[in-house]
Short mmCIF file of C-alpha atoms and ligand atoms in Angstrom, two decimals:
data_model
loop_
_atom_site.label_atom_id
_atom_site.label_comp_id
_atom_site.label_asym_id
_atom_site.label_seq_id
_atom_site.Cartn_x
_atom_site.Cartn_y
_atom_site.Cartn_z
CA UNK A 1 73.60 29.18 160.19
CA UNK A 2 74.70 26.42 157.89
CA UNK A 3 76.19 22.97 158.86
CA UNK A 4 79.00 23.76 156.11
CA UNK A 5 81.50 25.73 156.14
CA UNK A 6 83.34 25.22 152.79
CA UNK A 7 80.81 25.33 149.96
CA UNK A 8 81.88 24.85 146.45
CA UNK A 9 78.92 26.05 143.92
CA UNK A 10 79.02 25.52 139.88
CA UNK A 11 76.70 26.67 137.80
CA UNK A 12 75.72 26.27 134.10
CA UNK A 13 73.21 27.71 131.87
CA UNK A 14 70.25 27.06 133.43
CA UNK A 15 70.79 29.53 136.06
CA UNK A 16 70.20 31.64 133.70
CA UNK A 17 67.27 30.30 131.40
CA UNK A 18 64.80 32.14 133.89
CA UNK A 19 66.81 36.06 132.89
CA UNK A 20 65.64 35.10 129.05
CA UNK A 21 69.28 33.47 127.80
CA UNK A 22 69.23 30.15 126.16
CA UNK A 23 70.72 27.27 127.37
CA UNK A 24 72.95 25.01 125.26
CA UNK A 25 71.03 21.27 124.78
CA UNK A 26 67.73 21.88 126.14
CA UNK A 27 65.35 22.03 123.01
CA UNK A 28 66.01 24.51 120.65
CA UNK A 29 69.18 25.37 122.65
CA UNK A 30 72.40 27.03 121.58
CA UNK A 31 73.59 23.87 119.85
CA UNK A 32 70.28 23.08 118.56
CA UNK A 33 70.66 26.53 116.05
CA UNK A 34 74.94 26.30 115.88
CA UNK A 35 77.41 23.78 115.55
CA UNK A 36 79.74 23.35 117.50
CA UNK A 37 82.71 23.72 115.14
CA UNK A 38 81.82 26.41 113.35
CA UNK A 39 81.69 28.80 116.21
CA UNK A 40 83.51 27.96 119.53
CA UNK A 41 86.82 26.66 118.42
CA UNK A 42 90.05 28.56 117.58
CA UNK A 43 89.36 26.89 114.04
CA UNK A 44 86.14 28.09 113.40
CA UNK A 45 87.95 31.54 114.07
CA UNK A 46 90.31 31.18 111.87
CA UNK A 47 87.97 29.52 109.12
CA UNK A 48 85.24 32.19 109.53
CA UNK A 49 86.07 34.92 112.06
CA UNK A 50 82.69 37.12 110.16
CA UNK A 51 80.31 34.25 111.74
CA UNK A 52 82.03 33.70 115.46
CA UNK A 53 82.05 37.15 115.80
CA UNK A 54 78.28 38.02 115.05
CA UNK A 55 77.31 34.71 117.02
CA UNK A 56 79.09 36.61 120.17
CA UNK A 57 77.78 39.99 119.50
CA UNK A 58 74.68 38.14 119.23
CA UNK A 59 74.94 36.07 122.52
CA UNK A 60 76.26 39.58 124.28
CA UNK A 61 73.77 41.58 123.18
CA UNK A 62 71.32 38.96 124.57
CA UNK A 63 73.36 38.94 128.05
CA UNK A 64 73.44 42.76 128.31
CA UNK A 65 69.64 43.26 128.23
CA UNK A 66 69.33 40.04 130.97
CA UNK A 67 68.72 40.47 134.33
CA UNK A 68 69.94 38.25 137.02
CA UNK A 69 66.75 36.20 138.25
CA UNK A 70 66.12 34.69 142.25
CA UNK A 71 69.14 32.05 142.02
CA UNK A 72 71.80 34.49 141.14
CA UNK A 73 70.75 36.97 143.65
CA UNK A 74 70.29 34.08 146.15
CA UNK A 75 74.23 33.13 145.73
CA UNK A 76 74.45 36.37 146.36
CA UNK A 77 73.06 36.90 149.41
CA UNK A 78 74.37 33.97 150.87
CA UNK A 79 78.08 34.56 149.41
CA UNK A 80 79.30 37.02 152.78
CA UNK A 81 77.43 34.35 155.47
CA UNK A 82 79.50 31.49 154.63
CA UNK A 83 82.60 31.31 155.86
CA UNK A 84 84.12 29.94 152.41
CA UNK A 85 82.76 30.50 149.23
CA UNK A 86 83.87 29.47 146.10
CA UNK A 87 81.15 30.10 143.33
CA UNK A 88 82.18 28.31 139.91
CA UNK A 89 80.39 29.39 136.80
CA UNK A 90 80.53 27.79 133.50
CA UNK A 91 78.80 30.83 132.33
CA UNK A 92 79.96 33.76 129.99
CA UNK A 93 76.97 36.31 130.76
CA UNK A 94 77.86 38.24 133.69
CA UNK A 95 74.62 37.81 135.68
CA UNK A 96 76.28 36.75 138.58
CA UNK A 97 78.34 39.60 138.90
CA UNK A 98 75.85 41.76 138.20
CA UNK A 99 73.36 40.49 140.75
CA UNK A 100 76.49 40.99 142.91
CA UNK A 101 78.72 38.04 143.57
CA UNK A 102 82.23 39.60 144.72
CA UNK A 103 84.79 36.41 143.42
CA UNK A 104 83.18 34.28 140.18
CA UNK A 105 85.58 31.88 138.89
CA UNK A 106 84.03 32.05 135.12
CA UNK A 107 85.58 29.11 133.87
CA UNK A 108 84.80 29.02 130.06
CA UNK A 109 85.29 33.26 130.35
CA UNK A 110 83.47 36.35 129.70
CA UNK A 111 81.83 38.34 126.69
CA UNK A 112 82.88 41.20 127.95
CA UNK A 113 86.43 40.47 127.54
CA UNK A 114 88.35 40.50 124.40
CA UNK A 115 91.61 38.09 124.04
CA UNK A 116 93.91 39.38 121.33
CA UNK A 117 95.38 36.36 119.56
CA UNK A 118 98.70 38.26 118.17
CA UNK A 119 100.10 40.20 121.59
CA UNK A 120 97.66 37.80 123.73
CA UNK A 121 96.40 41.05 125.92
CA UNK A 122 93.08 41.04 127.88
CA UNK A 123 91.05 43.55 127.75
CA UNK A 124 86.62 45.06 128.08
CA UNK A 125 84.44 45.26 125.45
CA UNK A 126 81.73 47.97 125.61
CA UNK A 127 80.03 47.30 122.42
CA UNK A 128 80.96 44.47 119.40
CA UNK A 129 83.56 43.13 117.98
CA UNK A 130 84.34 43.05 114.55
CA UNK A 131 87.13 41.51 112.03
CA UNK A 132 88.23 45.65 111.62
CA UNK A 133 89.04 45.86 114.84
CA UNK A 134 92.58 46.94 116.14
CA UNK A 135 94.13 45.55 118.87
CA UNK A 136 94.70 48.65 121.70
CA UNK A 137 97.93 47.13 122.78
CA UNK A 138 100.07 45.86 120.00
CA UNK A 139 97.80 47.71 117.08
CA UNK A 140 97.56 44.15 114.45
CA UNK A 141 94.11 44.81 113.04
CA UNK A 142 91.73 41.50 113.37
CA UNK A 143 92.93 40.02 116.15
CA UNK A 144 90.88 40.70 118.85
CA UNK A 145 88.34 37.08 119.48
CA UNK A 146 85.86 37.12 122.50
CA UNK A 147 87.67 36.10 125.66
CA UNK A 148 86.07 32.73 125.75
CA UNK A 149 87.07 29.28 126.15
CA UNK A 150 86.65 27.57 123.23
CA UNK A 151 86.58 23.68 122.61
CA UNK A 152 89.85 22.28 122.73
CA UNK A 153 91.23 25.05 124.95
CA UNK A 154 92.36 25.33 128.28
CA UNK A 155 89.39 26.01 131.03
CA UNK A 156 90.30 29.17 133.46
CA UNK A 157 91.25 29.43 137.24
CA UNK A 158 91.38 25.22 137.18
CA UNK A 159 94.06 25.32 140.09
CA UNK A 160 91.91 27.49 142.06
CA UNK A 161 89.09 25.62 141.36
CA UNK A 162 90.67 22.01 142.42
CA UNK A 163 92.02 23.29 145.37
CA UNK A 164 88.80 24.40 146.61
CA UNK A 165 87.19 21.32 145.17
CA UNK A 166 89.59 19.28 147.73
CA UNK A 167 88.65 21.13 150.89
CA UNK A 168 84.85 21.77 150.43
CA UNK A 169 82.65 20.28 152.41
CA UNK A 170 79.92 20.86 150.49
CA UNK A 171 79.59 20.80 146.32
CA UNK A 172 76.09 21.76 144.79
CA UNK A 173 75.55 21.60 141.21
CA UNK A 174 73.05 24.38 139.69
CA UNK A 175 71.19 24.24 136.38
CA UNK A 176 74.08 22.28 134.01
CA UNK A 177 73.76 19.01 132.20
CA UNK A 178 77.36 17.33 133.49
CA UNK A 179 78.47 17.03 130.02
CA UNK A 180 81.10 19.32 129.39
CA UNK A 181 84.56 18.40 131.27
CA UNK A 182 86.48 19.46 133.26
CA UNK A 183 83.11 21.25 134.86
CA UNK A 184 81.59 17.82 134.34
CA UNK A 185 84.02 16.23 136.68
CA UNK A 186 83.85 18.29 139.70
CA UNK A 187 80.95 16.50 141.37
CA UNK A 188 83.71 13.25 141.64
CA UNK A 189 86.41 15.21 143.25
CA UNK A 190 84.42 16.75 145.42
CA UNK A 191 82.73 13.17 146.52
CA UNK A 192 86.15 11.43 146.91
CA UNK A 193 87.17 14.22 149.44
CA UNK A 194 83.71 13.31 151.35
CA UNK A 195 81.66 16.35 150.85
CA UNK A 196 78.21 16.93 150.98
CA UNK A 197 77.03 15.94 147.02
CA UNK A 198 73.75 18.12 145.66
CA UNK A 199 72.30 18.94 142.44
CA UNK A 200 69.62 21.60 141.56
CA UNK A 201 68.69 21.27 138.02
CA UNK A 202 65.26 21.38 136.00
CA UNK A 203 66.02 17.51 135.14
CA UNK A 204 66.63 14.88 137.43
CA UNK A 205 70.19 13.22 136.98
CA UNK A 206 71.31 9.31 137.19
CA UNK A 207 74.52 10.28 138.34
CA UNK A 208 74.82 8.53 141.65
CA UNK A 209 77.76 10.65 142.69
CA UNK A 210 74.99 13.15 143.57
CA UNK A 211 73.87 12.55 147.42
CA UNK A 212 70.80 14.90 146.80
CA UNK A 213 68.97 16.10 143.68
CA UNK A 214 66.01 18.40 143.87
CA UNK A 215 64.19 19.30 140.91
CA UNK A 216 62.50 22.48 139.50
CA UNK A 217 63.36 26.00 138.22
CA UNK A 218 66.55 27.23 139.51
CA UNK A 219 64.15 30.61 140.81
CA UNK A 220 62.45 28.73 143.04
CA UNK A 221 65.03 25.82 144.43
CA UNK A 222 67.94 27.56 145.02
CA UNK A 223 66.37 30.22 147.27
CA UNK A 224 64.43 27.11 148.62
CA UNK A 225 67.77 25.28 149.35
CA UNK A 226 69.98 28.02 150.63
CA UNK A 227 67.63 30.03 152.84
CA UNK A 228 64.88 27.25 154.11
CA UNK A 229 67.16 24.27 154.01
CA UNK A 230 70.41 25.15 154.96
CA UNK A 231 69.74 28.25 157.22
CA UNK A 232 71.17 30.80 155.52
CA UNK A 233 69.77 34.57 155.89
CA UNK A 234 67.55 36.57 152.95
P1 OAD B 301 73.38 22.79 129.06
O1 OAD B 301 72.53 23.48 128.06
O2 OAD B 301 74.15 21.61 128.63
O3 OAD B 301 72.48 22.33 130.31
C1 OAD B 301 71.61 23.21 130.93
C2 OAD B 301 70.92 22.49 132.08
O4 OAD B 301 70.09 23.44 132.74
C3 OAD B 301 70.00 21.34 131.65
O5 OAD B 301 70.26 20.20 132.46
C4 OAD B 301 68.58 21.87 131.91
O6 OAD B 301 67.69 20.86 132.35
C5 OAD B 301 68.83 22.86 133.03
N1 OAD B 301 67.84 23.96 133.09
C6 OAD B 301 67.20 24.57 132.08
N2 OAD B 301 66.40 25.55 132.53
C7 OAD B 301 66.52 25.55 133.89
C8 OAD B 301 65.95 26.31 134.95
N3 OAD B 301 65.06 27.30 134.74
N4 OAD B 301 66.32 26.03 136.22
C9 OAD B 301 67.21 25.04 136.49
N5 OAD B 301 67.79 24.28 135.53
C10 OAD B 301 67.46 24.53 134.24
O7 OAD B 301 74.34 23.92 129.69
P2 OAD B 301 75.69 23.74 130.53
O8 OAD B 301 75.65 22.51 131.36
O9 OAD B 301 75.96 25.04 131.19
O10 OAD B 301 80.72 25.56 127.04
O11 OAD B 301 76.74 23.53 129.36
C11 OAD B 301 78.10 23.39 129.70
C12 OAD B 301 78.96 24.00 128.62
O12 OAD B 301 78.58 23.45 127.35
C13 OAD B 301 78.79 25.49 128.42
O13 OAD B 301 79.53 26.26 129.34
C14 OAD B 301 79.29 25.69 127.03
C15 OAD B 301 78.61 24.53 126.36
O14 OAD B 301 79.20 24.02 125.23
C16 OAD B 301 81.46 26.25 126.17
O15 OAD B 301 80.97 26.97 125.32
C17 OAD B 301 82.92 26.05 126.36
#
């Protein structure tokens, strides 16, 4: 069994690169295709809801034919062997969930959640959402937005997240580029509280907040760090 008892895990898209869904900045990524401001910030929705929506139905049809690959069903696995578990994902596809991970904090949200932005009610979305749509709950027609954090809005669950930050003994880092705070940030809260620093990512990284870094396809290392390194059971 494992050394640590409080593990803290984040992930980002490259978790899920290997299930077929792009990332964000690797080459001909997300941001490569889209900017920025024209389709993940309350502006853009406002400017051009037509365009954010079909990027999201795009981007949720894409997630609902994935499957969840080795490293999701790895976290898993090892999610009811360690005594605390907190898994952090920057993600909006549900792969975790669906490879069976009982508590994900999904910090930037979910596309398969609506937000209404007139009676602010949360709700599932089977198939796409369009500018016709009616709200379920206070009936206002158009203002139902995927349930995702956009730029310049609030992340989710961020007290949950610190306070588990503060007491873990061990933080690993899984297939995201550290450029997107909060998320970004983590690895430095976890390090002043003395825990265990380790990063799994197809890149190397230069930040030297990171006690560990092991490179290679998040398939292959995070089965190889979780079972063969750190003892936990397949
Ligand atoms: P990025 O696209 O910025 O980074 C993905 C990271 O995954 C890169 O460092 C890649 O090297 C690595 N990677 C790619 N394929 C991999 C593989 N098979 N195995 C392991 N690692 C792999 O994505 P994020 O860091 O998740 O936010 O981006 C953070 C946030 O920026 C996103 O949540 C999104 C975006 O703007 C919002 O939309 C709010």
């Amino acid at each position: 069994m494992s050394q640590f008892r409080r593990i803290v895990v984040l992930t980002g898209a490259g978790i899920s690169a290997e299930s077929g869904l792009s990332t964000f900045r690797d080459g001909g990524g997300l941001w490569d295709n889209h900017r920025i401001d024209e389709v993940a910030t309350p502006e853009a929705f406002d400017l051009n809801p037509d365009l954010v929506q079909r990027f999201y139905n795009q981007r949720r049809r894409a997630a609902t034919k994935a499957q969840p690959n080795a490293a999701h069903l790895c976290l898993a696995q090892v999610e009811p062997q360690c005594e605390h578990w907190t898994l952090v994902s920057q993600n909006v596809d549900d792969l975790h969930q669906r490879a069976g991970s009982q508590h994900v904090l999904s910090m930037h949200g979910q596309l398969d959640q609506y937000l209404c932005v007139n009676c602010h009610k949360e709700g599932n979305i089977t198939g796409e959402l369009s500018t016709q749509d009616v709200c379920p709950h206070c009936h206002k027609v158009a203002t139902l937005r995927p349930r995702i954090v956009w730029f310049g809005e609030m992340p989710l669950y961020l007290d949950d997240i610190m306070t588990n930050l503060m007491a873990c003994d061990l933080f690993v880092a899984i297939g995201t580029s550290g450029t997107v705070y909060p998320a970004a940030g983590f690895v430095e809260i976890a390090k002043r509280n003395k825990a265990h620093t380790v990063m799994l990512n197809l890149d190397g990284t230069d930040n030297l907040l990171f006690d560990k870094t092991i490179t290679g396809q998040a398939s292959q290392i995070v089965p190889a760090y979780f079972y063969d390194e750190l003892g936990f059971k397949r």
